XYZ file of C-alpha atoms in Angstrom:
334
model
C 61.203 113.366 126.102
C 64.528 112.777 128.413
C 64.911 108.874 128.092
C 65.293 109.592 124.033
C 67.936 112.620 124.948
C 69.846 110.105 127.103
C 69.250 108.043 123.865
C 70.559 110.222 121.222
C 73.264 111.118 123.560
C 74.259 107.708 124.341
C 74.397 106.706 120.903
C 76.191 109.690 119.765
C 79.116 108.861 122.699
C 79.559 105.215 121.027
C 79.538 106.596 117.768
C 82.589 109.440 118.296
C 84.150 106.466 120.580
C 84.343 103.870 117.248
C 85.521 106.551 114.955
C 87.791 108.217 117.372
C 89.381 104.531 117.229
C 91.062 103.957 113.678
C 94.267 102.514 113.776
C 97.047 101.330 111.345
C 99.783 99.257 111.323
C 102.689 99.608 108.211
C 102.795 96.888 105.755
C 106.159 95.405 105.249
C 107.443 95.042 102.398
C 105.129 97.789 100.970
C 103.018 95.557 97.800
C 102.618 96.765 94.625
C 99.859 98.722 92.486
C 97.369 97.900 94.323
C 93.180 98.272 94.074
C 92.152 95.899 96.288
C 92.569 94.032 99.454
C 91.084 91.404 101.881
C 91.111 90.389 105.949
C 91.378 86.702 106.259
C 91.267 85.951 109.838
C 94.721 87.630 111.576
C 95.540 88.014 108.121
C 95.313 90.797 105.255
C 95.706 89.414 101.145
C 96.933 91.825 99.273
C 96.095 91.868 94.850
C 99.336 93.289 94.110
C 98.559 94.132 90.309
C 102.076 94.552 89.212
C 103.799 91.865 90.545
C 101.350 89.646 89.667
C 100.457 88.449 93.045
C 98.113 87.602 95.730
C 100.958 88.579 98.972
C 99.572 87.494 102.839
C 100.635 90.183 105.664
C 100.062 89.129 109.166
C 97.509 92.080 110.450
C 99.084 92.752 113.917
C 102.926 93.127 112.885
C 102.374 93.855 108.930
C 104.890 91.006 108.068
C 104.623 90.155 105.374
C 103.707 85.830 105.635
C 103.147 84.543 102.201
C 100.908 84.626 99.197
C 97.924 82.791 98.027
C 98.061 80.782 94.704
C 100.672 81.487 91.421
C 101.024 83.185 88.628
C 99.914 81.455 85.264
C 96.823 80.555 83.427
C 95.829 76.911 84.994
C 93.070 76.171 87.062
C 93.517 78.254 90.427
C 96.192 80.192 88.871
C 95.982 83.862 87.974
C 97.863 86.651 85.799
C 95.792 90.272 87.181
C 94.102 89.809 90.384
C 92.022 92.743 91.132
C 89.339 92.622 93.245
C 87.685 90.212 96.917
C 84.767 89.419 97.867
C 83.053 87.148 100.708
C 81.465 83.948 100.167
C 80.067 80.948 102.397
C 83.407 78.923 102.116
C 85.355 81.700 101.897
C 86.378 84.392 99.092
C 86.778 84.848 95.319
C 89.058 86.754 93.303
C 88.113 88.504 89.874
C 91.279 88.204 87.495
C 91.740 90.555 84.985
C 93.376 88.854 82.303
C 92.286 85.396 82.605
C 88.759 86.636 82.939
C 88.248 84.165 85.767
C 86.446 84.253 89.482
C 88.981 81.845 91.152
C 87.432 80.924 95.457
C 89.220 79.698 97.816
C 88.602 78.345 101.135
C 89.819 77.858 104.312
C 93.463 78.287 104.750
C 93.828 80.355 101.283
C 92.973 76.660 99.390
C 92.127 76.540 96.227
C 88.391 75.379 95.603
C 87.203 76.256 91.816
C 87.071 79.021 89.381
C 84.154 80.511 87.289
C 84.999 81.123 83.568
C 83.717 83.702 81.868
C 82.583 83.254 78.080
C 85.817 84.391 76.159
C 83.521 86.174 73.241
C 82.863 89.125 76.632
C 86.523 89.564 76.671
C 86.696 93.489 76.635
C 83.417 94.053 76.202
C 82.687 94.267 80.168
C 84.732 95.797 83.171
C 84.553 95.266 86.745
C 86.273 98.813 88.406
C 85.140 98.088 91.753
C 84.276 95.240 94.853
C 81.843 93.071 93.269
C 79.650 90.889 95.851
C 78.428 87.643 95.310
C 75.516 85.763 96.780
C 74.159 81.854 96.120
C 75.877 81.628 92.486
C 74.757 85.836 91.813
C 77.654 88.144 91.261
C 77.091 91.929 91.112
C 79.341 94.248 89.309
C 80.127 98.047 89.399
C 81.742 99.070 86.211
C 80.347 98.533 82.811
C 78.703 96.476 80.412
C 78.410 96.265 76.666
C 73.907 95.690 75.886
C 75.106 93.817 73.080
C 76.124 91.449 75.617
C 72.563 91.446 77.694
C 70.369 92.509 74.974
C 69.778 95.218 75.895
C 71.162 99.236 76.663
C 74.945 99.006 78.168
C 75.078 99.211 82.124
C 77.479 100.655 84.552
C 75.793 97.877 87.526
C 75.060 94.186 86.284
C 74.738 90.678 87.215
C 76.651 87.284 86.274
C 74.353 84.588 87.461
C 74.361 81.069 85.203
C 76.317 82.024 82.686
C 74.564 85.380 81.743
C 75.092 88.582 82.180
C 72.223 90.527 82.855
C 72.382 95.138 82.986
C 71.006 96.104 86.515
C 71.148 100.026 85.618
C 71.967 101.559 82.026
C 74.307 104.237 81.097
C 75.046 106.295 78.337
C 78.303 106.139 77.431
C 79.839 108.924 78.742
C 78.631 107.939 82.019
C 80.828 104.366 81.433
C 83.597 106.486 81.001
C 82.873 108.658 84.236
C 82.474 105.085 86.142
C 85.855 104.187 85.252
C 87.801 107.473 86.230
C 85.959 108.434 89.679
C 87.770 106.096 92.792
C 85.853 102.995 94.224
C 82.591 102.525 94.986
C 81.168 98.751 94.803
C 78.673 96.468 95.988
C 78.471 94.331 98.837
C 75.441 91.801 100.260
C 72.780 92.328 102.811
C 72.928 90.680 105.890
C 69.274 89.860 105.211
C 69.506 89.233 101.233
C 70.128 91.386 98.443
C 72.494 93.449 97.838
C 73.860 96.817 97.587
C 75.961 99.142 95.704
C 77.463 102.995 96.149
C 78.030 104.932 93.040
C 81.519 106.496 94.044
C 80.810 109.541 91.082
C 77.191 110.685 92.723
C 77.326 109.078 95.987
C 74.385 107.373 95.821
C 72.631 103.680 96.966
C 71.363 101.005 95.258
C 69.420 98.193 96.768
C 68.778 95.419 94.934
C 67.030 91.855 95.440
C 68.580 88.546 95.916
C 68.371 88.247 92.156
C 70.323 91.436 91.238
C 67.212 93.266 90.581
C 66.569 97.314 91.598
C 64.376 97.696 94.800
C 64.955 101.342 95.331
C 67.775 103.556 95.845
C 68.621 106.637 97.869
C 71.218 109.373 98.442
C 74.323 110.248 100.568
C 74.544 113.008 102.565
C 76.612 115.945 100.391
C 77.831 117.313 103.440
C 81.661 116.622 102.724
C 80.701 114.983 98.807
C 81.984 116.497 95.805
C 81.451 114.711 92.482
C 84.956 114.549 90.681
C 86.546 117.583 88.861
C 86.332 116.113 85.515
C 87.524 119.512 83.859
C 90.842 119.082 85.710
C 91.655 115.170 84.558
C 94.780 115.084 82.613
C 94.208 114.678 78.625
C 96.930 112.266 78.420
C 95.465 108.733 79.112
C 99.064 107.144 78.939
C 100.275 109.793 82.135
C 99.721 107.261 84.887
C 101.143 109.914 87.442
C 99.004 112.703 86.540
C 96.100 110.712 86.226
C 96.366 108.977 90.032
C 98.016 112.555 91.177
C 94.433 113.843 90.088
C 92.442 110.883 91.067
C 93.668 111.163 94.410
C 92.847 114.723 94.995
C 89.066 114.226 94.239
C 86.301 112.812 96.377
C 86.445 109.450 97.136
C 83.558 106.489 98.160
C 84.949 103.723 99.698
C 83.445 100.229 98.678
C 80.499 99.327 100.927
C 80.782 97.445 103.917
C 77.321 95.648 105.041
C 76.534 95.667 108.223
C 74.565 93.749 111.138
C 71.127 94.515 111.165
C 70.376 96.503 107.810
C 73.286 99.204 107.666
C 75.676 100.095 105.404
C 79.236 101.919 106.413
C 81.390 103.676 103.465
C 84.657 106.354 103.858
C 84.054 109.236 102.516
C 87.212 111.495 101.584
C 86.027 115.157 101.349
C 87.205 116.702 98.095
C 90.779 118.139 97.884
C 91.297 118.171 101.895
C 93.034 115.914 103.811
C 90.113 114.644 106.090
C 88.046 111.420 105.952
C 84.625 110.324 107.447
C 83.356 107.108 108.477
C 79.232 107.353 107.447
C 77.022 104.421 108.292
C 73.595 104.639 106.524
C 70.167 102.654 107.252
C 69.376 100.848 104.625
C 65.396 101.090 105.091
C 64.797 104.108 104.873
C 67.991 106.009 103.726
C 68.320 107.444 107.131
C 72.573 108.752 107.982
C 72.950 107.327 110.935
C 76.629 108.470 111.636
C 79.281 110.728 110.249
C 82.507 110.892 111.759
C 86.337 112.130 110.864
C 88.643 109.380 111.355
C 92.001 110.059 113.328
C 94.491 108.552 110.984
C 96.553 111.174 109.830
C 96.100 111.945 106.037
C 98.102 114.017 103.230
C 96.339 116.076 100.926
C 97.634 113.192 97.971
C 97.486 110.380 99.909
C 95.538 107.172 97.900
C 93.098 105.090 99.508
C 92.277 101.492 98.726
C 89.273 99.888 100.100
C 89.909 96.695 102.257
C 86.997 94.102 102.496
C 86.394 92.777 105.863
C 84.420 90.821 107.514
C 80.811 91.986 109.152
C 81.147 94.798 112.036
C 84.828 95.772 110.890
C 85.854 98.477 109.010
C 88.991 98.351 106.961
C 91.009 100.857 104.296
C 94.635 101.222 102.749
C 96.643 104.641 102.949
C 99.472 104.860 100.434
C 101.570 107.980 99.434
C 100.861 108.078 96.099
C 99.800 104.886 93.799
C 102.123 102.213 92.525
C 104.809 99.850 93.556
C 106.915 100.939 96.324
C 104.724 103.590 98.198
C 104.658 103.225 101.592
C 100.802 101.573 102.963
C 99.357 101.136 105.675
C 96.185 99.033 107.114
C 93.582 100.916 108.837
C 90.740 99.518 110.510
C 87.993 99.873 113.566
C 85.113 97.990 114.785
C 82.055 99.054 114.181
C 78.979 99.150 116.949
């Protein structure tokens, strides 16, 4: 029994140690309107949808060192870059204007692009970071049943030029997915995918082909569903909308970790506290929940950052929009 207790104590001490050492680096100059970013080696690539551009930053200094690709409509170019995902050869980025996925390799070299059927434009939404494996893209957003031959869905796949609904949803559910902050999908190291909903903090485990295998609920200790009644009524009042959004509970895009684990950042509703939580995917057991040591204000806007296995990154901004100071924060995970 003593050995078990000692082992538990050591595991808790290790968890506290990594959670206590989240460090941040200011980005200079601060990027424009940003919904996602990606750590690539010693650099950070930020999807700026206001410029638009894919800006490169040195992770150690925070200085901008260039950009990836250029604005345009030719192969390899983009008009509204949104979300990144990792691939075996490098990474991909979804362009929400051209409705293509651009693939980049070593040295940010353009490799190829996958174009969605132009008739689908406006009939599916990408609302959070997707995940990719062996030609299958798993997306968290919304897709019309007219495209899939079934019901509308908020979790779907794109493979072989076809869209397939994984989880169906009513129109109101799709609206709430669109209004909520973050969530997303990651690729598990032993095959398959994992998605997390930012509306109810529930995890969904998918097989290699994208089919639903099982689900489990995140611990609700620090989470509360968004307060939809306080959402601004004017859909064009962006300042009020993002102010409301920054005060809602937050669940970051999931980071799939080695050993069948997943990590998310949970921002407690209406407070400045955020917790880095890890789960074992096999049985849905929460392994750790540690408050991050990064100073936050109640209205700070948090942005997910994809990174290599065994690490966790996120951006902190004073508010959403161009000109707001940005900090890259991260830690290594045990």
